[in-house]
Structure formats: C-alpha cells, structure tokens
PDB file of C-alpha atoms in Angstrom:
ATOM      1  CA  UNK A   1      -4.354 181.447  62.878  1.00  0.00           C
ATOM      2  CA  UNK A   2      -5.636 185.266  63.584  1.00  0.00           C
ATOM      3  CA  UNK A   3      -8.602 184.987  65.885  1.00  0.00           C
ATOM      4  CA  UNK A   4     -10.785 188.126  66.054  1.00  0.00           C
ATOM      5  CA  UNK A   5     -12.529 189.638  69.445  1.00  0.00           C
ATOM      6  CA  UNK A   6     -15.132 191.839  69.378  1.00  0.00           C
ATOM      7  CA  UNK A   7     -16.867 193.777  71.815  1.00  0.00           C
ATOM      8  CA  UNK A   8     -18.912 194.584  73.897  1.00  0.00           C
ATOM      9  CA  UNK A   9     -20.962 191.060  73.358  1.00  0.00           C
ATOM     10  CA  UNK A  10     -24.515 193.176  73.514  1.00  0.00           C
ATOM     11  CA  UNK A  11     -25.040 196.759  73.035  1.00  0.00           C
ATOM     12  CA  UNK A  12     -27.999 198.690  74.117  1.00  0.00           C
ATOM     13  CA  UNK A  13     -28.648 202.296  73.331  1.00  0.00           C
ATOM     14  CA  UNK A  14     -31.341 204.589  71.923  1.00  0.00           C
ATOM     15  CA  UNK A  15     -32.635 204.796  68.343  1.00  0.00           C
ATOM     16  CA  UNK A  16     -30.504 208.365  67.612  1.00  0.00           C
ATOM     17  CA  UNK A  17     -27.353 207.761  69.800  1.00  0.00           C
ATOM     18  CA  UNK A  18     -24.308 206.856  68.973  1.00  0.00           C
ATOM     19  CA  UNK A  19     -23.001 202.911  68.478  1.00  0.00           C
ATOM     20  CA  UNK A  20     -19.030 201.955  68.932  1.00  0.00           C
ATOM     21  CA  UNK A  21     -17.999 198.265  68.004  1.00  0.00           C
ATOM     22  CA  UNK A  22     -14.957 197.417  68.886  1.00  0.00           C
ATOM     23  CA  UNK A  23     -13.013 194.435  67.078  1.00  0.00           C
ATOM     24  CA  UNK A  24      -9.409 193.078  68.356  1.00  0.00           C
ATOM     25  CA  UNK A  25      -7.162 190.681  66.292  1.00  0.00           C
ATOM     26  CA  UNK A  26      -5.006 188.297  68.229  1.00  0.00           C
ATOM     27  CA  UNK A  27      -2.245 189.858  65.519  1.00  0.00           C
ATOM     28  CA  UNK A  28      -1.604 192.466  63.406  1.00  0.00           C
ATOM     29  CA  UNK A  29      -3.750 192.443  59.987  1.00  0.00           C
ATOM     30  CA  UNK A  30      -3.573 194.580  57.100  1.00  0.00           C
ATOM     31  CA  UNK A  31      -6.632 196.912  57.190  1.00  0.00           C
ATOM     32  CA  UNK A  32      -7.408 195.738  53.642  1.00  0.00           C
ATOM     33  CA  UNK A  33      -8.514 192.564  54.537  1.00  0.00           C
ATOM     34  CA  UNK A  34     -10.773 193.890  57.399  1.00  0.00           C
ATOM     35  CA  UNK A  35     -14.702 194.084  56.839  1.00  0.00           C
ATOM     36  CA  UNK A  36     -17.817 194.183  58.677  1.00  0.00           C
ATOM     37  CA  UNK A  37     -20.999 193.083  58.167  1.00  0.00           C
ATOM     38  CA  UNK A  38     -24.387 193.457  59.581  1.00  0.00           C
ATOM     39  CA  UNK A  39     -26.994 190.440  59.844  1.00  0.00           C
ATOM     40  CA  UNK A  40     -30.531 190.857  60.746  1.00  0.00           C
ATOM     41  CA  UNK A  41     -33.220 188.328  61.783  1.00  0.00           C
ATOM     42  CA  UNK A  42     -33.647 185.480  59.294  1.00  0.00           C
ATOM     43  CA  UNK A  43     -31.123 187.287  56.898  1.00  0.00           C
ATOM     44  CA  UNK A  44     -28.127 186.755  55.112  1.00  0.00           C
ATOM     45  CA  UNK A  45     -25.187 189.018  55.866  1.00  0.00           C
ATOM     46  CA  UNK A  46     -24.732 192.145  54.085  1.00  0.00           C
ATOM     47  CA  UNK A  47     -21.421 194.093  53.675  1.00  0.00           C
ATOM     48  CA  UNK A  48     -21.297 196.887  55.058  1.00  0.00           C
ATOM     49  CA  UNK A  49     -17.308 198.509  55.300  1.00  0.00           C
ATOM     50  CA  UNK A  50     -14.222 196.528  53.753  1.00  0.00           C
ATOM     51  CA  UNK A  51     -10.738 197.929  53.542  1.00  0.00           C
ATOM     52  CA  UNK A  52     -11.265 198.671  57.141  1.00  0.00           C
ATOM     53  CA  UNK A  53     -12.710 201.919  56.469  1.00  0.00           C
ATOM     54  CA  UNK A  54     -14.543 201.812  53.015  1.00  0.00           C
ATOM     55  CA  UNK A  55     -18.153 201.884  52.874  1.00  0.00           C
ATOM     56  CA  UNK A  56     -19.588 199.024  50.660  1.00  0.00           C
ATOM     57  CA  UNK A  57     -21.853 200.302  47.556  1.00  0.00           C
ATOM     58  CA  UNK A  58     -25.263 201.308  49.426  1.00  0.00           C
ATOM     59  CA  UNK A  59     -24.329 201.863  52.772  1.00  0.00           C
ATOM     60  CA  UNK A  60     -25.453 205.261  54.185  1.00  0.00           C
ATOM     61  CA  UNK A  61     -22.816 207.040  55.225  1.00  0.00           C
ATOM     62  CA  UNK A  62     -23.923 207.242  59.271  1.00  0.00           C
ATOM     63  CA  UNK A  63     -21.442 204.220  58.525  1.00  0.00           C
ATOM     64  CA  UNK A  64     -18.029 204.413  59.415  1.00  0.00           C
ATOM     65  CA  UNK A  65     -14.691 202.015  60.345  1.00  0.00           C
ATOM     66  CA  UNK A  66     -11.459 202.963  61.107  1.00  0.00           C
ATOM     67  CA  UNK A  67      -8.458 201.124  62.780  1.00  0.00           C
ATOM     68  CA  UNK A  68      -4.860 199.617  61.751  1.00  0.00           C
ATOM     69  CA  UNK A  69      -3.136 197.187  63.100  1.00  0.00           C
ATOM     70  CA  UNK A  70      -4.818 194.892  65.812  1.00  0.00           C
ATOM     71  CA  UNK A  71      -7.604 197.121  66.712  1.00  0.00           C
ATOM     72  CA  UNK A  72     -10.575 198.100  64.681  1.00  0.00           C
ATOM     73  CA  UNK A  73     -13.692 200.315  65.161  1.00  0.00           C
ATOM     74  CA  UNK A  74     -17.372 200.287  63.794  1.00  0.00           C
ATOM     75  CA  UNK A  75     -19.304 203.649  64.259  1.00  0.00           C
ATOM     76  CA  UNK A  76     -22.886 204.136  63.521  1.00  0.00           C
ATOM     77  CA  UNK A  77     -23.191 207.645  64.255  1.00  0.00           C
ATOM     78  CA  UNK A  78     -26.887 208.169  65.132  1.00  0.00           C
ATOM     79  CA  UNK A  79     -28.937 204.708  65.327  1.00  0.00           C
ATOM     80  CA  UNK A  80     -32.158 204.012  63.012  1.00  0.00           C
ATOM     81  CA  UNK A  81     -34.640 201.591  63.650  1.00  0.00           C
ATOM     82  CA  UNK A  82     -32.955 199.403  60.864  1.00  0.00           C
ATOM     83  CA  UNK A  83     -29.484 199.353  62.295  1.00  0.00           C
ATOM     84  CA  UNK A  84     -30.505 197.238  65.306  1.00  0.00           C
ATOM     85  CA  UNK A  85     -28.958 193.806  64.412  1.00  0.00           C
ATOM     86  CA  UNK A  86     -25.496 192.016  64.558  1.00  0.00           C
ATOM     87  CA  UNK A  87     -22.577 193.143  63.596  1.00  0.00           C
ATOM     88  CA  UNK A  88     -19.260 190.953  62.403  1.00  0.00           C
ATOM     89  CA  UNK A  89     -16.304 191.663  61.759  1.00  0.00           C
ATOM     90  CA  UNK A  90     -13.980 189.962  59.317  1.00  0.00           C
ATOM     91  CA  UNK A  91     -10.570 189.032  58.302  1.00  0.00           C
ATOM     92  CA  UNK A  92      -9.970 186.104  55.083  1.00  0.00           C
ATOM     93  CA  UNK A  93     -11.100 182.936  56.573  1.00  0.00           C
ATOM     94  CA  UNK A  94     -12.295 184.099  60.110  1.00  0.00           C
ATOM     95  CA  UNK A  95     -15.004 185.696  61.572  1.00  0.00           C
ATOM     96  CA  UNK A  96     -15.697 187.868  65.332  1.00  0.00           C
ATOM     97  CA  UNK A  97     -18.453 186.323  67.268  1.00  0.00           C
ATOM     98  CA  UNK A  98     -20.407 189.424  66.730  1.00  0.00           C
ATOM     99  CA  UNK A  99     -22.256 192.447  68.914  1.00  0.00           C
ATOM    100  CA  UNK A 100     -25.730 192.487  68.854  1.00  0.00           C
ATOM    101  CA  UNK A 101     -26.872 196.377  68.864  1.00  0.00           C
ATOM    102  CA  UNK A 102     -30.306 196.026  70.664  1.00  0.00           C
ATOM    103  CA  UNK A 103     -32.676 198.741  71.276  1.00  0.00           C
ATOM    104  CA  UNK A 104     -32.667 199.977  75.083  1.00  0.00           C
TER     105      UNK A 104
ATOM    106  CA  UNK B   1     -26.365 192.786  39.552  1.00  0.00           C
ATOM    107  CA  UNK B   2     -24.845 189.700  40.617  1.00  0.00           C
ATOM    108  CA  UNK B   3     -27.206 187.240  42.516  1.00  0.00           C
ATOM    109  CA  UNK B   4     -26.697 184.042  44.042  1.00  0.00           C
ATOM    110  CA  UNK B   5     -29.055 181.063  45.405  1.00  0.00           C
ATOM    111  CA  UNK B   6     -28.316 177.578  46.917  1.00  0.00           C
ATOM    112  CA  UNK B   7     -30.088 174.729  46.240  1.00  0.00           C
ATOM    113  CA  UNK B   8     -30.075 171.485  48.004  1.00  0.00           C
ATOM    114  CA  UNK B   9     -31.753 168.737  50.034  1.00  0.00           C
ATOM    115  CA  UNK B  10     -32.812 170.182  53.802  1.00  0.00           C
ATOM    116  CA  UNK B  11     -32.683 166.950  55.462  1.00  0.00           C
ATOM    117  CA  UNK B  12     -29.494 164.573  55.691  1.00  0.00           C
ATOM    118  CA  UNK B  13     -28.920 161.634  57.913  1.00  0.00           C
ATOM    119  CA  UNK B  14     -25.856 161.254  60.177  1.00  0.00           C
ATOM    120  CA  UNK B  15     -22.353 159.741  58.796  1.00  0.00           C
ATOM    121  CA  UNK B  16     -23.768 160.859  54.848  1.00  0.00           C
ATOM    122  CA  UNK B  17     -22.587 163.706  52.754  1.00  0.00           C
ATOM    123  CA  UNK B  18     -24.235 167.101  52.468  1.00  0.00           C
ATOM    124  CA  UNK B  19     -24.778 168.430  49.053  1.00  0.00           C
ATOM    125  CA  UNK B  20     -25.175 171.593  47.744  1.00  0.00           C
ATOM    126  CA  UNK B  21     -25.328 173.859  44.665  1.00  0.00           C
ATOM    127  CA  UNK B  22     -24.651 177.767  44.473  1.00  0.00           C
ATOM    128  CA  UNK B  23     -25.947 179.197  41.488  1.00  0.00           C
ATOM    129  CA  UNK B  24     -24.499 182.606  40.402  1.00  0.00           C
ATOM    130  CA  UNK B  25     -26.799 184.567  38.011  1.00  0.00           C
ATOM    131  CA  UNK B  26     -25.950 188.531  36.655  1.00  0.00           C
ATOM    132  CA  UNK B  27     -22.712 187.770  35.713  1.00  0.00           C
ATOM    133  CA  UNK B  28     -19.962 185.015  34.509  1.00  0.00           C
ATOM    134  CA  UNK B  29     -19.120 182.980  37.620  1.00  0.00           C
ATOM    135  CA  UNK B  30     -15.437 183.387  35.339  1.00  0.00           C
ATOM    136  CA  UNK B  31     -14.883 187.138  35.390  1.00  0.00           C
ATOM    137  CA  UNK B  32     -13.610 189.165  37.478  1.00  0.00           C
ATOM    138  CA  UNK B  33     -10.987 188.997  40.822  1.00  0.00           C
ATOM    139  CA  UNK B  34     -13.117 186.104  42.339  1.00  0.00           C
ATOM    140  CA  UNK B  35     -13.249 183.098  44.199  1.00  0.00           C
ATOM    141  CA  UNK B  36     -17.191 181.835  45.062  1.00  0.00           C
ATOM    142  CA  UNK B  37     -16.887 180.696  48.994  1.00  0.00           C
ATOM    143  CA  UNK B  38     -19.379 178.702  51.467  1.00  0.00           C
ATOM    144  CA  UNK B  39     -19.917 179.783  54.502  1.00  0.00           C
ATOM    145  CA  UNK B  40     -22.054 178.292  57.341  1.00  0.00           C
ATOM    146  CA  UNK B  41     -24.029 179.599  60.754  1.00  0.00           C
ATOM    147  CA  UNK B  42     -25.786 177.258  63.335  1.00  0.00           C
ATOM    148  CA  UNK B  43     -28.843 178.245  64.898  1.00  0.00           C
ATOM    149  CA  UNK B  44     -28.133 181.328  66.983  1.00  0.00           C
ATOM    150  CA  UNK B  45     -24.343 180.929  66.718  1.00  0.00           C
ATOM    151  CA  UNK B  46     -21.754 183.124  64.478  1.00  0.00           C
ATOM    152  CA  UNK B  47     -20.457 182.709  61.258  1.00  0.00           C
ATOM    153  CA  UNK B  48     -17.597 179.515  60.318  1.00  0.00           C
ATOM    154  CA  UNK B  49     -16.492 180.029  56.738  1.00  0.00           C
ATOM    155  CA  UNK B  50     -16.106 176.588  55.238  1.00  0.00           C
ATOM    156  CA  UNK B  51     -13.664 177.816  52.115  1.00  0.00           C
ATOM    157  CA  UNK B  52     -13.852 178.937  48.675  1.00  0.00           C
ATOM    158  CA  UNK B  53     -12.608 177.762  44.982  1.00  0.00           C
ATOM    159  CA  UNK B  54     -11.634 180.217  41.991  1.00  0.00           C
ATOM    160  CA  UNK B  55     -12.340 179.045  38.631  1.00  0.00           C
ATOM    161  CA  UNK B  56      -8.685 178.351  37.686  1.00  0.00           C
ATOM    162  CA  UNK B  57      -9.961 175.047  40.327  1.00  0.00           C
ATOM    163  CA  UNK B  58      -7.826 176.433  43.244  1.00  0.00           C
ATOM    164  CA  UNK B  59      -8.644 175.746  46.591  1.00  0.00           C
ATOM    165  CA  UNK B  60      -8.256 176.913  49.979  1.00  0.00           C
ATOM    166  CA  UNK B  61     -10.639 174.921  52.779  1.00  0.00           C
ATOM    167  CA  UNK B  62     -10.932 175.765  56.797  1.00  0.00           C
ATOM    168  CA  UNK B  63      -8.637 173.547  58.398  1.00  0.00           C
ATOM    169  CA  UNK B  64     -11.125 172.587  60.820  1.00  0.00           C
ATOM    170  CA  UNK B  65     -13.264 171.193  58.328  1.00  0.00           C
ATOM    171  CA  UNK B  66     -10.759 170.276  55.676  1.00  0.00           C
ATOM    172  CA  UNK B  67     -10.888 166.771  55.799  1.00  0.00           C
ATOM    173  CA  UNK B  68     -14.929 166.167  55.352  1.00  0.00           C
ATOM    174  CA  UNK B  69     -14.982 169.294  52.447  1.00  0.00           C
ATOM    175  CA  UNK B  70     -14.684 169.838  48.863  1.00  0.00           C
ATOM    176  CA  UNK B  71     -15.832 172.858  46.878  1.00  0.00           C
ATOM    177  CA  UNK B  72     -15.926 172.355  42.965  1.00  0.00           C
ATOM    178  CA  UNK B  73     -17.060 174.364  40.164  1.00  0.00           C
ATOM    179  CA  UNK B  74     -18.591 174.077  37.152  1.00  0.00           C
ATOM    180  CA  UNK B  75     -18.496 176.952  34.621  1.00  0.00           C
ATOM    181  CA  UNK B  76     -20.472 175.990  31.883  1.00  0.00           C
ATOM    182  CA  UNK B  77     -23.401 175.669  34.094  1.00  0.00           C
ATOM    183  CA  UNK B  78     -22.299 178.951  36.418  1.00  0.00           C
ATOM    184  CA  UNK B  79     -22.552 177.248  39.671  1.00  0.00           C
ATOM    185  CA  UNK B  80     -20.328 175.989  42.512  1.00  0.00           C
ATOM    186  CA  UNK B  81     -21.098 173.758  44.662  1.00  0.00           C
ATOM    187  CA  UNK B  82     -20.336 172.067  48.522  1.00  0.00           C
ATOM    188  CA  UNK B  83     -19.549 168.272  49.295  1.00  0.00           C
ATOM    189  CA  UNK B  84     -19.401 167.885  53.103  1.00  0.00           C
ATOM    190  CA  UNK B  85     -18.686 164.220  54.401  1.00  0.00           C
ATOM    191  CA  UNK B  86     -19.558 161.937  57.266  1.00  0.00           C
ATOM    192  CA  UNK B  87     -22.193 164.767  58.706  1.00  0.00           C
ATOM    193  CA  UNK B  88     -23.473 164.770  62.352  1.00  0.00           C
ATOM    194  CA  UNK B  89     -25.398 166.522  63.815  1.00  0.00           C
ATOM    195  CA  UNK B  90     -22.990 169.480  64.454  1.00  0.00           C
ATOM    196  CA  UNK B  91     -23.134 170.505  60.935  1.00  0.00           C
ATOM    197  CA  UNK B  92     -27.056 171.268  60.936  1.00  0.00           C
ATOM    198  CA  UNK B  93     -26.900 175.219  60.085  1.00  0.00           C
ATOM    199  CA  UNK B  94     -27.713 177.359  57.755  1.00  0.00           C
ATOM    200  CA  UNK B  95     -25.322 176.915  55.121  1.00  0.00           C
ATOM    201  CA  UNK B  96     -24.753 180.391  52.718  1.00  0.00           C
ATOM    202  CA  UNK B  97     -22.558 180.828  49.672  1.00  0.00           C
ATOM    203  CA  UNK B  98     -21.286 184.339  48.767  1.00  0.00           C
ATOM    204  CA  UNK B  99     -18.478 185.810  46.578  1.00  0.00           C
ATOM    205  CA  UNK B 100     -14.998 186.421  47.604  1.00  0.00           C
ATOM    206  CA  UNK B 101     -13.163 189.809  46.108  1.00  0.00           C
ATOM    207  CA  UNK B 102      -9.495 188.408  45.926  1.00  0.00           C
ATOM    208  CA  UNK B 103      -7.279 189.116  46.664  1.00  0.00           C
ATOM    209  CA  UNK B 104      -9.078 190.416  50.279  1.00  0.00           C
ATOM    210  CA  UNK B 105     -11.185 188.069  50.963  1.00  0.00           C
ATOM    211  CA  UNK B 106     -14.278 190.247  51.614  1.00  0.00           C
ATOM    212  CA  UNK B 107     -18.141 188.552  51.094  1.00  0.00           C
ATOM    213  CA  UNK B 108     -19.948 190.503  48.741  1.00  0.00           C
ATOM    214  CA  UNK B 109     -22.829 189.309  47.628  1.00  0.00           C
ATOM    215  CA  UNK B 110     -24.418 186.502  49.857  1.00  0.00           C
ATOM    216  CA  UNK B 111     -27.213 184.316  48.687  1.00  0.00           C
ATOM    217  CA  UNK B 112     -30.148 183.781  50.790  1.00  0.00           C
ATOM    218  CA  UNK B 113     -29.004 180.835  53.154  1.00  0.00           C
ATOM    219  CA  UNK B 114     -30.163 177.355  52.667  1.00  0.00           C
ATOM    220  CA  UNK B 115     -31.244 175.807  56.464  1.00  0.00           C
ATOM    221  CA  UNK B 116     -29.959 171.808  56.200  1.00  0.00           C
ATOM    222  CA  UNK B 117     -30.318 169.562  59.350  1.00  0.00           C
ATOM    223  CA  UNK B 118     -28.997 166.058  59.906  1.00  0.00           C
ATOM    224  CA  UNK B 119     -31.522 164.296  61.480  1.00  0.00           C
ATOM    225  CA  UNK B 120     -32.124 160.507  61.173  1.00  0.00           C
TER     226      UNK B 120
END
C-alpha cells in the first residue's frame, strides 16, 4: 500500500507570495494518477491538478504541479485571499494528510 | 454539468448500519470512463476513501473498511449508494460521494458532504 507524505503540516505566508507543497510517496507512482485538491471551511473538495501537472477545468492558472516519481510539488504562485485552505494530495485509493496554507 | 447529492439519515446508533444514497443528476450515472466512489472525513481529520463501484457492478473497497462496506448501484434510478455495518462511533464523519475518472482514479465532481454521527 503507497502511503503519501506531505509537507510542511502548516504553511504561513502573505496574501501575494509564493506557496510550495510538497507531497512524498512511500513508492514510485505514475504521475497520472497524482492529483490535488483544495478544501475550504465547511466545503467539499474541489480538484484542482490531476495528471500530476494538469490543471482541472476552472482552475486559474497561478496553479501549478509538477513531479515524477516519488516526489511531487504544488505551486501557487502569488497567494489570493481564496487560496488559503487545505491542500491534498492524491493517488487511487489514498490520500496525504494535507497542508493547511494559513494567512501570516 | 454533472452534480451529485447524498441523502441519508444523520443520526445512527452504535453496532447498526449506515445508509446512504448518492444521487447523480446532469448526466447518465452509465456513460462515460466512470466509477461513482464514497469517500469519508471526521471532524477536523483528512480524507479516508471508503471505495467505489462502476456500473458493470465492479467493486474495489478500502481494505481497512472492507469487511463492514458495500457500495451498489442502481441505474434506472441514477444513484449509488453506501451500506456500512456494525458502526461505532469512529465512523461519525462527514461522509461525501464524488466521481472517479478511470482509469486514474481522480475525484471530480464531489457532492456536498452529508455529516452522519453514531450516537445512541
């Protein structure tokens, strides 16, 4: 069973700076089964990048993932209010236990 | 666009079975590369997907819940829906169904999120 790690467990920055998420699989995955999501208060998830690297329909492109292999990357490129929440990453039938982007 | 809502009682008791109903609206819960998936989150806790059924009737269930959990599916009526046995408290979350692009397995689109606690 592939277990994911992401990190850092709690990020704080500045509405215009720049957010990395980090997510680590215990093996090597196929970037098309990667995804992310991003959940805010008292919502569902939404998707936000599958394929590793593709944004999902919607998703601005300040948006980006890359990564292969065991080691994956979220980039927000300049925060907006809106984009403070949690982030998951995903592989099939597991989840990461999320990074919460908070506002510093 | 493709929508979906559960439906289902909030409240169960401890050692009964949870029920619950996904209806998929937009679209045929029969077309497309899909399987229609439950996922659940406890109250400040991450996400445990649960498992997910494609229309052909296949299966595929978390093996840590495997043994309390069936997913079925009923086509005429476009809905899917969650059986989880011999509840305790531990399974009190919010419990979402969402669709699964095979063959990648990403979540795309989520209903809303239906809170059930087991409570006596």
């Amino acid at each position: 069973e592939i277990v994911l790690t992401q990190s850092p467990g709690t990020l704080s920055l500045s509405p215009g700076e720049r957010a990395t998420l980090s997510c680590r699989a215990s093996q090597s995955v196929s970037s098309s089964f990667l995804a992310w999501y991003q959940q805010k208060p008292g919502q569902a998830p939404r998707l936000l990048i599958y394929g590793a690297s593709t944004r999902a329909t919607g998703i601005p492109d300040r948006f980006s993932g890359s990564g292969s292999g065991t080691d994956f990357t979220l980039t927000i490129s300049r925060l907006e209010a809106e984009d403070f929440a949690v982030y998951y990453c995903q592989q099939y039938g597991t989840f990461g236990p999320g990074t919460k982007v908070d506002i510093k | 666009q493709v929508q979906l809502q559960e439906s289902g009682p909030g409240l169960v008791k401890p050692s009964q079975t949870l029920s619950l109903t996904c209806t998929v609206s937009g679209g045929s819960i029969s077309s497309g590369s899909y399987s229609w998936s439950w996922i659940r989150q406890p109250a400040g806790k991450g996400l445990e997907w649960i498992g997910r059924i494609h229309t052909s009737g296949s299966t595929n269930y978390n093996p840590s819940l495997k043994s309390r959990v069936s997913i079925s599916v009923d086509t005429s009526k476009n809905q899917f829906s969650l059986k989880l046995s011999s509840v305790t408290a531990a399974d009190t979350a919010v419990y979402y169904c969402a669709r699964w692009w095979d063959p990648w397995g990403w979540f795309d689109p989520w209903g809303q999120g239906t809170l059930v606690t087991v409570s006596s």
